[in-house]
Coordinates of C-alpha atoms in Angstrom, one line a residue:
M24 CA -16.3 -28.3 -33.7
K25 CA -18.3 -28.7 -30.2
L26 CA -19.9 -25.5 -29.2
I27 CA -18.5 -24.0 -26.3
G28 CA -21.6 -24.6 -24.3
E29 CA -21.3 -28.1 -24.6
I30 CA -17.4 -28.5 -23.5
L31 CA -18.3 -26.4 -20.2
I32 CA -21.3 -28.5 -19.3
E33 CA -19.3 -32.0 -19.9
D34 CA -15.8 -30.8 -18.5
Y35 CA -16.2 -27.6 -16.5
G36 CA -19.4 -28.4 -14.5
L37 CA -21.4 -25.8 -15.9
S38 CA -25.3 -26.6 -15.3
L39 CA -28.0 -26.5 -17.7
E40 CA -29.9 -23.9 -15.9
A41 CA -26.7 -21.4 -15.7
L42 CA -26.2 -21.6 -19.5
S43 CA -29.8 -21.5 -20.2
Q44 CA -29.8 -17.7 -18.1
G45 CA -26.4 -16.9 -20.1
L46 CA -28.0 -17.4 -23.3
N47 CA -31.2 -15.5 -22.4
T48 CA -28.8 -12.1 -21.3
Q49 CA -27.1 -12.9 -24.7
Q50 CA -30.5 -12.8 -26.6
E51 CA -31.4 -9.3 -24.7
K52 CA -28.3 -7.8 -24.6
G53 CA -25.8 -9.5 -26.7
G54 CA -22.0 -10.0 -25.7
R55 CA -20.3 -13.7 -25.8
I56 CA -21.7 -16.4 -23.8
G57 CA -18.3 -17.1 -22.2
E58 CA -17.8 -13.3 -21.0
I59 CA -21.7 -13.4 -19.6
L60 CA -21.1 -16.5 -17.7
I61 CA -17.8 -15.4 -16.3
R62 CA -20.2 -12.1 -15.4
Q63 CA -22.8 -14.1 -13.7
K64 CA -19.9 -16.2 -11.9
A65 CA -21.2 -19.4 -13.6
I66 CA -17.6 -20.1 -14.5
S67 CA -14.0 -19.0 -13.7
E68 CA -12.2 -17.1 -16.5
A69 CA -9.8 -20.0 -16.4
D70 CA -12.3 -22.3 -17.1
L71 CA -13.9 -20.4 -20.2
L72 CA -9.8 -20.1 -21.5
E73 CA -9.7 -24.3 -21.2
A74 CA -12.6 -25.0 -23.0
L75 CA -12.0 -22.4 -25.6
G76 CA -8.5 -24.1 -25.8
I77 CA -10.1 -27.4 -26.4
Q78 CA -12.6 -26.0 -29.0
Y79 CA -9.8 -24.2 -31.3
G80 CA -6.8 -26.5 -30.1
M81 CA -4.8 -24.2 -28.8
N82 CA -2.9 -24.6 -25.0
F83 CA -3.7 -22.5 -22.2
L84 CA -1.4 -21.3 -19.6
A85 CA -2.0 -19.9 -16.2
A86 CA 1.6 -18.3 -16.1
V87 CA 3.8 -17.4 -18.7
P88 CA 7.9 -16.8 -17.7
I89 CA 7.8 -13.4 -17.4
K90 CA 11.1 -13.2 -15.8
E91 CA 12.9 -15.0 -19.2
M92 CA 11.3 -13.2 -21.8
K93 CA 13.3 -10.6 -24.1
T94 CA 11.5 -7.7 -24.4
E95 CA 13.0 -6.0 -27.7
F96 CA 9.9 -6.4 -29.1
T97 CA 9.1 -3.2 -27.5
E98 CA 10.9 -1.0 -29.8
T99 CA 8.7 -2.3 -33.0
V100 CA 5.1 -2.9 -31.2
P101 CA 3.4 -0.2 -29.6
I102 CA 2.2 -0.8 -26.0
Q103 CA -1.4 0.5 -26.8
F104 CA -2.0 -2.2 -29.4
L105 CA -0.8 -5.1 -27.0
K106 CA -3.3 -3.8 -24.7
K107 CA -6.0 -2.9 -27.1
Y108 CA -6.1 -6.8 -28.1
T109 CA -4.9 -8.0 -25.0
M110 CA -1.7 -10.2 -26.5
V111 CA 1.8 -10.4 -25.8
P112 CA 4.8 -12.2 -27.7
I113 CA 6.9 -14.3 -25.1
I114 CA 10.3 -14.9 -26.3
T115 CA 12.8 -16.6 -24.1
A116 CA 15.7 -18.2 -24.9
E117 CA 14.1 -21.9 -25.4
D118 CA 10.5 -20.6 -26.7
A119 CA 8.8 -18.2 -28.7
F120 CA 4.6 -18.3 -28.9
I121 CA 2.2 -15.5 -28.2
A122 CA 0.1 -15.1 -25.3
A123 CA -3.6 -14.0 -26.3
N124 CA -6.8 -13.6 -24.4
D125 CA -9.2 -14.2 -27.4
P126 CA -8.6 -17.0 -29.6
L127 CA -10.7 -15.3 -32.7
L128 CA -8.1 -12.2 -33.2
F129 CA -6.8 -13.8 -36.4
Q130 CA -5.9 -10.3 -38.1
P131 CA -4.0 -8.7 -34.8
L132 CA -2.2 -12.0 -34.7
D133 CA -1.5 -11.9 -38.1
D134 CA -0.4 -8.1 -37.7
M135 CA 2.1 -8.8 -34.9
K136 CA 3.7 -11.7 -36.8
L137 CA 4.6 -9.3 -39.8
L138 CA 6.1 -6.3 -37.2
L139 CA 7.8 -8.9 -35.8
G140 CA 9.2 -10.9 -38.6
I141 CA 8.2 -14.1 -37.5
S142 CA 6.1 -16.7 -38.9
G143 CA 4.5 -19.9 -37.2
S144 CA 4.6 -19.1 -33.9
D145 CA 2.2 -21.0 -31.6
V146 CA -0.7 -18.8 -30.0
V147 CA -1.2 -20.0 -26.5
L148 CA -4.5 -18.4 -24.3
A149 CA -3.3 -16.9 -21.0
P150 CA -5.9 -15.0 -18.3
R151 CA -5.6 -11.5 -19.1
S152 CA -4.1 -10.4 -15.7
T153 CA -1.2 -12.3 -16.5
I154 CA -0.7 -10.6 -20.2
L155 CA -0.9 -7.4 -18.9
S156 CA 1.5 -8.2 -16.2
A157 CA 3.9 -9.5 -18.8
I158 CA 3.2 -6.5 -21.0
N159 CA 3.9 -4.1 -18.2
F160 CA 7.3 -6.1 -17.0
A161 CA 8.4 -5.7 -20.8
Y162 CA 7.9 -2.0 -21.0
D163 CA 9.3 -1.3 -17.9
M164 CA 12.4 -3.0 -18.4
S165 CA 13.1 -1.7 -21.3
R166 CA 12.6 2.1 -21.3
D167 CA 15.0 4.6 -20.2
S168 CA 15.5 4.5 -16.3
A169 CA 15.0 7.8 -14.5
E170 CA 19.1 7.6 -13.9
Q171 CA 19.7 7.6 -17.9
V172 CA 17.2 10.6 -18.4
I173 CA 19.2 12.8 -15.8
Q174 CA 22.5 11.4 -17.1
D175 CA 21.5 12.8 -20.7
M176 CA 20.2 16.2 -19.1
H177 CA 24.1 16.6 -17.4
D178 CA 25.1 16.5 -21.4
E179 CA 25.6 19.5 -23.5
D180 CA 22.6 18.9 -25.6
G181 CA 20.3 18.1 -22.5
D182 CA 21.3 21.1 -20.8
L183 CA 20.3 23.2 -24.1
I184 CA 16.4 21.2 -24.1
I185 CA 16.1 22.0 -20.6
S186 CA 17.1 25.8 -20.8
A187 CA 14.7 25.9 -24.2
I188 CA 11.7 24.3 -21.9
E189 CA 12.5 26.8 -18.8
G190 CA 12.6 29.7 -21.3
A191 CA 9.4 29.1 -22.7
G192 CA 7.3 27.2 -19.8
D193 CA 5.7 25.3 -21.9
L194 CA 5.6 22.6 -19.6
L195 CA 1.7 21.4 -20.4
D196 CA 3.4 19.8 -23.5
D197 CA 2.7 16.2 -22.5
T198 CA 4.9 14.7 -25.2
S199 CA 7.4 11.8 -24.1
D200 CA 10.5 13.6 -25.6
A201 CA 10.4 15.9 -23.4
P202 CA 12.7 15.7 -20.6
I203 CA 11.5 17.1 -17.7
I204 CA 7.9 15.0 -18.2
K205 CA 10.0 11.7 -18.9
L206 CA 11.6 12.2 -16.0
V207 CA 8.6 12.6 -13.4
N208 CA 6.8 10.1 -15.2
L209 CA 9.4 7.7 -14.6
M210 CA 10.3 8.9 -11.0
L211 CA 6.8 8.1 -10.5
S212 CA 6.8 4.5 -11.9
Q213 CA 10.1 3.6 -10.3
A214 CA 8.7 4.8 -7.0
V215 CA 5.6 2.2 -7.2
K216 CA 7.8 -0.4 -8.6
D217 CA 10.1 0.0 -5.8
R218 CA 7.2 0.1 -3.4
A219 CA 7.9 3.2 -2.3
S220 CA 5.6 5.2 0.3
D221 CA 6.9 9.0 -0.5
I222 CA 8.9 10.2 -2.8
H223 CA 11.0 13.5 -1.4
I224 CA 12.5 15.9 -3.8
E225 CA 14.9 18.6 -1.8
P226 CA 16.6 21.5 -3.0
T227 CA 20.3 22.0 -1.2
Q228 CA 22.5 25.2 -2.0
S229 CA 24.7 23.0 -4.7
R230 CA 22.4 20.3 -5.7
L231 CA 18.9 18.5 -6.0
R232 CA 18.2 15.5 -4.2
I233 CA 15.3 13.0 -4.7
R234 CA 14.6 10.5 -2.1
Y235 CA 12.4 7.7 -1.6
R236 CA 10.9 6.1 1.7
L237 CA 10.9 2.5 1.4
D238 CA 9.2 0.3 4.3
G239 CA 9.5 3.4 6.4
I240 CA 13.8 4.3 5.8
L241 CA 14.4 7.2 3.2
Y242 CA 17.0 6.3 0.8
D243 CA 18.7 8.5 -1.8
M244 CA 17.6 7.6 -5.3
L245 CA 18.4 10.0 -7.8
S246 CA 20.4 13.6 -7.7
P247 CA 19.3 15.8 -11.0
P248 CA 20.8 18.7 -11.9
K249 CA 20.4 22.1 -9.8
H250 CA 19.3 23.8 -12.9
I251 CA 16.2 21.4 -13.6
Q252 CA 15.0 22.4 -9.9
S253 CA 12.4 25.0 -11.1
A254 CA 11.1 22.9 -14.3
L255 CA 10.7 19.9 -12.1
T256 CA 8.5 21.4 -9.4
S257 CA 6.3 23.3 -11.7
R258 CA 5.6 19.9 -13.8
I259 CA 4.5 18.7 -10.2
K260 CA 2.4 21.6 -9.5
I261 CA 0.9 21.5 -12.8
M262 CA 0.2 17.9 -12.8
A263 CA -1.3 18.6 -9.4
E264 CA -3.1 21.5 -10.5
M265 CA -1.6 23.8 -8.1
D266 CA -0.7 27.3 -8.2
I267 CA 2.9 27.8 -10.4
A268 CA 3.2 31.3 -9.7
E269 CA 3.1 31.0 -6.3
K270 CA 6.7 30.1 -4.8
R271 CA 6.7 31.8 -1.3
L272 CA 3.5 29.9 0.4
P273 CA 3.0 26.3 1.2
Q274 CA 0.8 24.3 -1.1
D275 CA -1.2 20.9 -0.9
G276 CA -2.6 19.2 -3.8
R277 CA -3.2 15.7 -5.7
I278 CA -2.5 13.6 -8.8
E279 CA -4.6 10.5 -9.5
I280 CA -2.5 8.1 -11.9
R281 CA -2.4 4.8 -13.2
I282 CA 0.7 3.1 -13.3
G283 CA 0.3 -0.5 -15.1
D284 CA -2.5 -2.2 -13.3
K285 CA -2.4 0.0 -10.4
N286 CA -4.4 3.3 -9.5
I287 CA -1.9 5.7 -7.5
D288 CA -3.4 8.4 -5.6
I289 CA -0.7 11.1 -5.0
R290 CA -0.7 13.7 -2.2
I291 CA 1.3 16.3 -2.8
S292 CA 3.0 18.9 -0.1
T293 CA 5.4 21.9 -1.1
I294 CA 7.0 24.3 1.3
P295 CA 9.1 27.2 0.6
T296 CA 13.0 26.6 1.8
A297 CA 16.0 28.9 1.2
F298 CA 17.4 27.3 -1.5
G299 CA 13.9 26.7 -3.5
E300 CA 10.7 24.6 -2.9
R301 CA 10.9 21.1 -1.4
V302 CA 8.2 18.5 -2.5
V303 CA 6.7 15.8 -0.9
M304 CA 4.7 13.3 -2.5
R305 CA 3.0 10.7 -0.2
L306 CA 1.7 7.8 -2.7
L307 CA -1.3 5.5 -1.9
D308 CA -2.2 2.4 -4.0
K309 CA -5.8 2.8 -4.4
T310 CA -6.0 -0.9 -5.7
R311 CA -4.2 -2.4 -2.7
I312 CA -6.2 -5.1 -1.0
I313 CA -7.0 -4.4 2.8
L314 CA -5.0 -6.7 4.9
S315 CA -7.2 -8.9 7.2
L316 CA -6.4 -8.9 10.8
T317 CA -4.5 -12.3 10.3
D318 CA -2.5 -10.6 8.0
L319 CA -0.7 -7.8 10.5
G320 CA 1.7 -9.8 12.4
M321 CA -0.1 -10.2 15.6
P322 CA 0.6 -13.5 17.8
Q323 CA -2.2 -15.9 17.7
K324 CA -3.0 -15.6 21.4
K325 CA -3.3 -11.6 21.0
L326 CA -5.1 -12.1 17.6
K327 CA -8.2 -14.2 19.0
E328 CA -8.0 -11.4 22.4
F329 CA -8.2 -8.9 20.0
D330 CA -10.9 -10.4 17.7
R331 CA -13.0 -10.5 20.6
L332 CA -12.9 -6.8 21.5
I333 CA -13.3 -5.6 18.5
R334 CA -16.7 -7.2 18.6
A335 CA -18.0 -5.2 21.9
S336 CA -20.9 -3.7 21.8
H337 CA -19.8 -0.5 23.2
G338 CA -16.6 1.2 24.5
I339 CA -13.6 2.8 23.3
I340 CA -10.5 0.8 21.6
L341 CA -7.3 3.2 20.8
V342 CA -4.6 2.2 18.6
T343 CA -1.4 4.3 19.3
G344 CA 1.8 5.0 17.5
P345 CA 4.2 7.4 15.6
T346 CA 3.3 8.5 12.3
G347 CA 4.0 5.8 10.1
S348 CA 3.3 3.0 12.2
G349 CA 0.3 1.4 10.9
K350 CA -2.3 2.6 12.6
T351 CA -4.8 3.0 10.1
T352 CA -4.1 -0.2 8.2
T353 CA -4.6 -1.8 11.3
L354 CA -8.5 0.1 11.9
Y355 CA -9.0 -0.4 8.2
A356 CA -8.3 -4.3 9.2
V357 CA -10.2 -4.1 11.9
L358 CA -13.4 -2.8 10.0
S359 CA -13.4 -5.1 7.0
T360 CA -13.1 -7.7 9.9
I361 CA -16.5 -6.5 11.3
N362 CA -18.3 -5.3 8.2
R363 CA -21.7 -6.7 8.3
T364 CA -25.0 -5.9 6.7
D365 CA -26.3 -5.7 10.3
I366 CA -24.3 -3.1 11.6
N367 CA -23.9 0.5 10.8
I368 CA -20.4 1.9 10.6
I369 CA -19.5 5.4 10.3
T370 CA -15.8 7.0 10.0
I371 CA -14.4 10.8 9.8
E372 CA -11.2 10.5 8.5
D373 CA -8.2 12.7 7.7
P374 CA -7.5 11.9 4.8
I375 CA -9.8 9.0 3.6
E376 CA -6.7 6.6 2.7
Y377 CA -9.1 3.7 1.1
Q378 CA -12.7 3.3 0.3
I379 CA -14.5 0.2 2.2
E380 CA -17.3 -1.1 0.5
G381 CA -20.1 -0.6 2.7
I382 CA -19.2 1.9 5.0
G383 CA -20.0 5.7 5.6
Q384 CA -16.6 7.5 5.2
I385 CA -16.1 11.2 5.8
Q386 CA -13.5 13.7 4.8
V387 CA -12.5 16.3 7.5
N388 CA -12.5 19.2 5.8
P389 CA -11.6 22.3 8.2
K390 CA -12.3 25.1 5.5
I391 CA -15.8 24.7 5.8
G392 CA -15.9 23.7 9.4
L393 CA -16.0 20.3 8.9
T394 CA -13.3 19.1 11.8
F395 CA -13.1 16.0 13.7
A396 CA -15.5 17.1 16.5
N397 CA -18.1 18.6 14.2
G398 CA -18.4 15.8 12.4
L399 CA -18.5 13.6 15.3
R400 CA -21.5 14.9 16.9
S401 CA -23.5 14.8 13.2
I402 CA -22.2 11.1 13.1
V403 CA -24.0 9.7 16.4
R404 CA -27.1 11.3 15.2
Q405 CA -27.0 8.8 12.2
D406 CA -27.5 5.4 14.4
P407 CA -24.2 4.0 14.0
D408 CA -23.3 0.8 16.0
V409 CA -19.5 1.7 15.3
I410 CA -17.7 5.2 14.8
L411 CA -13.9 5.1 13.8
V412 CA -12.6 8.6 14.5
G413 CA -9.4 9.1 12.7
E414 CA -7.3 10.9 15.2
I415 CA -7.9 12.2 18.7
R416 CA -6.4 15.2 18.6
D417 CA -7.9 18.0 21.2
M418 CA -10.6 17.8 24.1
E419 CA -13.6 18.3 22.6
T420 CA -12.9 15.2 20.4
A421 CA -12.1 13.0 23.1
E422 CA -15.4 13.8 25.5
I423 CA -17.9 13.4 22.5
A424 CA -15.6 10.2 21.4
I425 CA -16.1 9.0 25.2
Q426 CA -20.1 10.2 25.7
S427 CA -20.5 8.4 22.3
A428 CA -18.9 5.2 23.7
L429 CA -20.9 5.6 27.2
T430 CA -23.9 5.8 25.2
G431 CA -23.7 2.3 23.4
H432 CA -21.5 2.8 20.5
L433 CA -18.3 1.2 19.8
V434 CA -15.4 3.5 19.0
F435 CA -12.1 2.9 17.3
S436 CA -9.9 5.9 17.7
T437 CA -5.6 6.8 17.4
L438 CA -3.8 8.7 19.6
H439 CA 0.2 9.8 19.1
T440 CA 1.8 8.3 22.0
N441 CA 4.8 6.0 22.5
D442 CA 2.8 2.9 24.1
S443 CA -0.2 1.8 25.5
A444 CA 0.2 3.3 28.8
S445 CA 0.9 6.7 27.8
A446 CA -2.2 7.0 25.8
V447 CA -4.3 6.9 29.3
T448 CA -1.7 10.1 30.3
R449 CA -2.2 11.6 27.3
L450 CA -6.1 11.5 27.6
I451 CA -5.8 13.0 31.0
D452 CA -3.7 16.0 30.1
M453 CA -6.3 17.0 27.4
G454 CA -8.7 17.4 31.0
I455 CA -10.6 14.0 30.5
E456 CA -11.6 13.3 34.2
S457 CA -9.8 9.6 34.8
F458 CA -13.2 8.2 35.7
L459 CA -14.4 9.1 32.3
V460 CA -11.6 7.3 30.9
T461 CA -11.9 4.1 33.0
S462 CA -15.5 3.5 32.3
S463 CA -15.0 4.3 28.3
V464 CA -11.8 2.7 27.3
I465 CA -11.7 -1.0 27.2
A466 CA -8.6 -1.3 25.5
I467 CA -5.3 0.4 24.0
L468 CA -2.9 -1.3 21.6
A469 CA 0.2 0.2 20.9
Q470 CA 1.9 -0.8 17.6
R471 CA 5.1 -0.2 15.4
L472 CA 6.3 -1.7 12.0
V473 CA 9.3 -3.4 11.7
R474 CA 11.0 -4.5 8.3
V475 CA 11.1 -8.0 7.3
I476 CA 14.5 -9.6 6.5
C477 CA 14.3 -10.6 2.8
D478 CA 14.0 -14.0 1.7
N479 CA 16.4 -13.9 -1.2
C480 CA 19.6 -13.1 0.7
R481 CA 18.8 -14.1 4.2
E482 CA 21.8 -15.9 6.1
E483 CA 22.7 -16.9 9.8
Y484 CA 25.0 -15.1 12.0
E485 CA 26.1 -14.9 15.0
P486 CA 25.1 -11.7 17.3
D487 CA 27.4 -10.4 20.1
R488 CA 26.0 -10.0 23.7
E489 CA 25.6 -6.3 23.8
S490 CA 23.2 -6.5 20.7
L491 CA 21.1 -9.2 22.0
E492 CA 21.3 -7.4 25.5
S493 CA 19.7 -4.4 23.8
I494 CA 16.5 -5.8 23.2
G495 CA 16.1 -8.0 26.2
L496 CA 17.6 -11.2 25.0
T497 CA 20.4 -13.2 26.2
K498 CA 22.4 -16.0 24.3
E499 CA 21.1 -18.6 26.8
M500 CA 17.5 -17.6 26.0
L501 CA 18.2 -18.4 22.3
G502 CA 20.2 -21.8 22.8
E503 CA 20.6 -23.0 19.9
K504 CA 18.2 -20.8 17.8
P505 CA 20.0 -19.2 15.1
L506 CA 19.5 -15.6 14.4
Y507 CA 19.0 -14.2 10.4
R508 CA 19.9 -10.6 8.9
G509 CA 19.9 -10.4 5.1
R510 CA 22.8 -9.7 3.4
G511 CA 21.3 -7.2 0.2
C512 CA 20.6 -8.0 -3.1
T513 CA 19.1 -6.7 -6.3
A514 CA 15.2 -7.8 -5.3
C515 CA 15.5 -6.1 -1.9
L516 CA 17.7 -2.9 -3.3
N517 CA 20.6 -3.8 -1.1
T518 CA 18.7 -3.3 1.8
G519 CA 18.6 -7.0 3.2
Y520 CA 14.7 -6.2 3.8
A521 CA 11.4 -6.8 1.9
G522 CA 8.1 -5.6 3.6
R523 CA 7.3 -5.1 7.0
T524 CA 5.0 -6.4 9.6
G525 CA 3.8 -5.2 13.2
I526 CA 4.7 -5.5 16.7
F527 CA 2.1 -4.9 19.0
E528 CA 1.5 -4.4 22.9
L529 CA -2.2 -4.8 23.6
M530 CA -3.2 -3.0 27.3
L531 CA -6.5 -4.2 28.4
I532 CA -8.3 -2.0 31.0
G533 CA -9.4 -4.6 33.2
E534 CA -10.4 -3.6 36.9
A535 CA -7.1 -3.7 38.2
I536 CA -5.6 -1.2 35.7
Q537 CA -9.1 1.2 36.1
N538 CA -8.3 1.4 40.0
L539 CA -4.7 2.0 39.5
I540 CA -5.6 5.1 36.8
L541 CA -8.2 6.4 39.5
K542 CA -5.3 7.0 41.5
T543 CA -2.4 8.0 39.1
S544 CA -2.0 8.6 35.5
D545 CA 1.5 8.0 35.7
A546 CA 2.4 6.1 32.6
N547 CA 5.4 4.4 34.0
I548 CA 3.4 2.7 37.3
I549 CA 0.3 2.1 34.7
K550 CA 2.9 0.0 32.3
Q551 CA 4.4 -1.5 35.0
K552 CA 0.9 -3.1 36.3
A553 CA 0.1 -4.3 33.0
V554 CA 3.3 -6.2 32.5
E555 CA 2.1 -7.8 36.0
Q556 CA -1.2 -8.6 34.6
G557 CA 0.4 -10.2 31.6
M558 CA 0.7 -7.4 29.0
V559 CA 3.6 -8.2 26.3
T560 CA 5.8 -4.9 25.5
L561 CA 6.3 -3.7 22.3
R562 CA 9.7 -4.6 22.7
R563 CA 9.4 -8.3 24.3
N564 CA 7.1 -9.2 21.1
G565 CA 9.6 -7.6 18.7
A566 CA 12.5 -9.7 20.5
Q567 CA 10.0 -12.8 19.7
K568 CA 10.0 -12.0 16.3
V569 CA 13.7 -11.4 15.9
M570 CA 13.9 -15.2 17.5
D571 CA 11.2 -16.3 14.7
G572 CA 13.5 -15.4 12.5
I573 CA 11.4 -12.6 11.0
T574 CA 13.3 -9.2 11.5
T575 CA 16.8 -8.2 12.8
I576 CA 17.7 -7.1 16.1
E577 CA 18.3 -3.6 14.7
E578 CA 15.0 -3.2 13.3
V579 CA 13.5 -3.8 16.5
F580 CA 15.6 -1.7 18.8
R581 CA 15.5 1.3 16.5
V582 CA 11.7 1.5 16.5
T583 CA 11.3 0.8 20.4
Y584 CA 14.2 2.7 21.4
K585 CA 13.0 5.9 23.5

């Protein structure tokens, strides 16, 4: 049998020098040579698995047919066993084999065949991520749904179980058989799987309603029995280390959980209402990759202009829009674009949503006096080149941000205004002199998020004239171009949409706009001048996305309606 190093040199371009370096590391620290070479980036995981396949006479599969696999094995094989040894049985209507990441696990492979009562199944090699995805899919598909758990709770036995739990108050017993614990776990995992950003638990007089926010819109998802309300809220508060005895005051907390291969940070807020505590959970996927500027959905011409602006040596760039319009995502994309070893970037945020390598990020903490204004004062003494202020909320923060821009720093921040011109009005209303605004602010980007039509169920349709006119389009402008909408399918949870993209309005503060701001702070007049200078409005940009078949008329009208 050929040595793995020989195969990697002959067939996969591994250099003798890299192999020698890997062997030296192995001699010093131990471990397998293949894994050492991957860590040293001399080869990829796929190269190693293909080479091991040659060495042991096994096939290599980069992807396995996850959607077609049967999941009956989940009743026999514990998930911990499969994850420990990184292997999974792939049984479909046409085929049966075991996907493994290590060809030398003879005993565990034999144990699994024995557990499943199969013999002689082929073993194929597959990447670790592929196997973990298959394991997560199988157990996710096979377990009870949150709806089933709720249905069980409506049954007589379920009521007895819940009553016993409420009476004993023993919610810390984290056993999978406890219905409340099971419901909370399934509710969270289902929300993550459905890409929900928030979970709302809302008590009313007669029922308990659970809603998920998907792509910015709230949908009714579950309706548990009213009598579990107290137990459900207590379970969540225990997970977040909140005071379960205090039900009269609002509370905040957080939970960090792992679901499959995702690390989820959950921010929890409770408020007392007439019918019990209302709970809102904000879900942040910490493993989500920060988008690049090109992924935001900005038109190519605007993207080039914006890319030039964010590399300026000084000045303020503001991103505006209501809560949930993607301002933070845009700013993170900006920072990751300009992040280099030769510049110092410091941020002050509330909260820090994602960590960016190489950037100093400060969390606002008003309880100890660390406000945006105080934090910003300290940041300017840290020799920064670029500063991100999470939000300009008051005159004090605005003044320090402007002074920072005037003294040679590039400052990014956000404001809650409807469009780009209104940001100027807001700053002046805060008490900032108009000449300071014109001398420091170089650009204002207004944005909204629109839902994208689901690729799986998109269909052509003929819109009526009134709908087209609502976003400034006419049938003549469309010509022969078809418009699309989502019919609704299981892939998009019958919404007709899957994912979101941005629409943008970029206002450059050039000489003509500067002169106008010195005379007036009227947002309508400033906007009109900016349009004359070539600015594309939010609605116009949205209308273009409708014509391009990305989103629908209703979506653009919804987010741009005043």
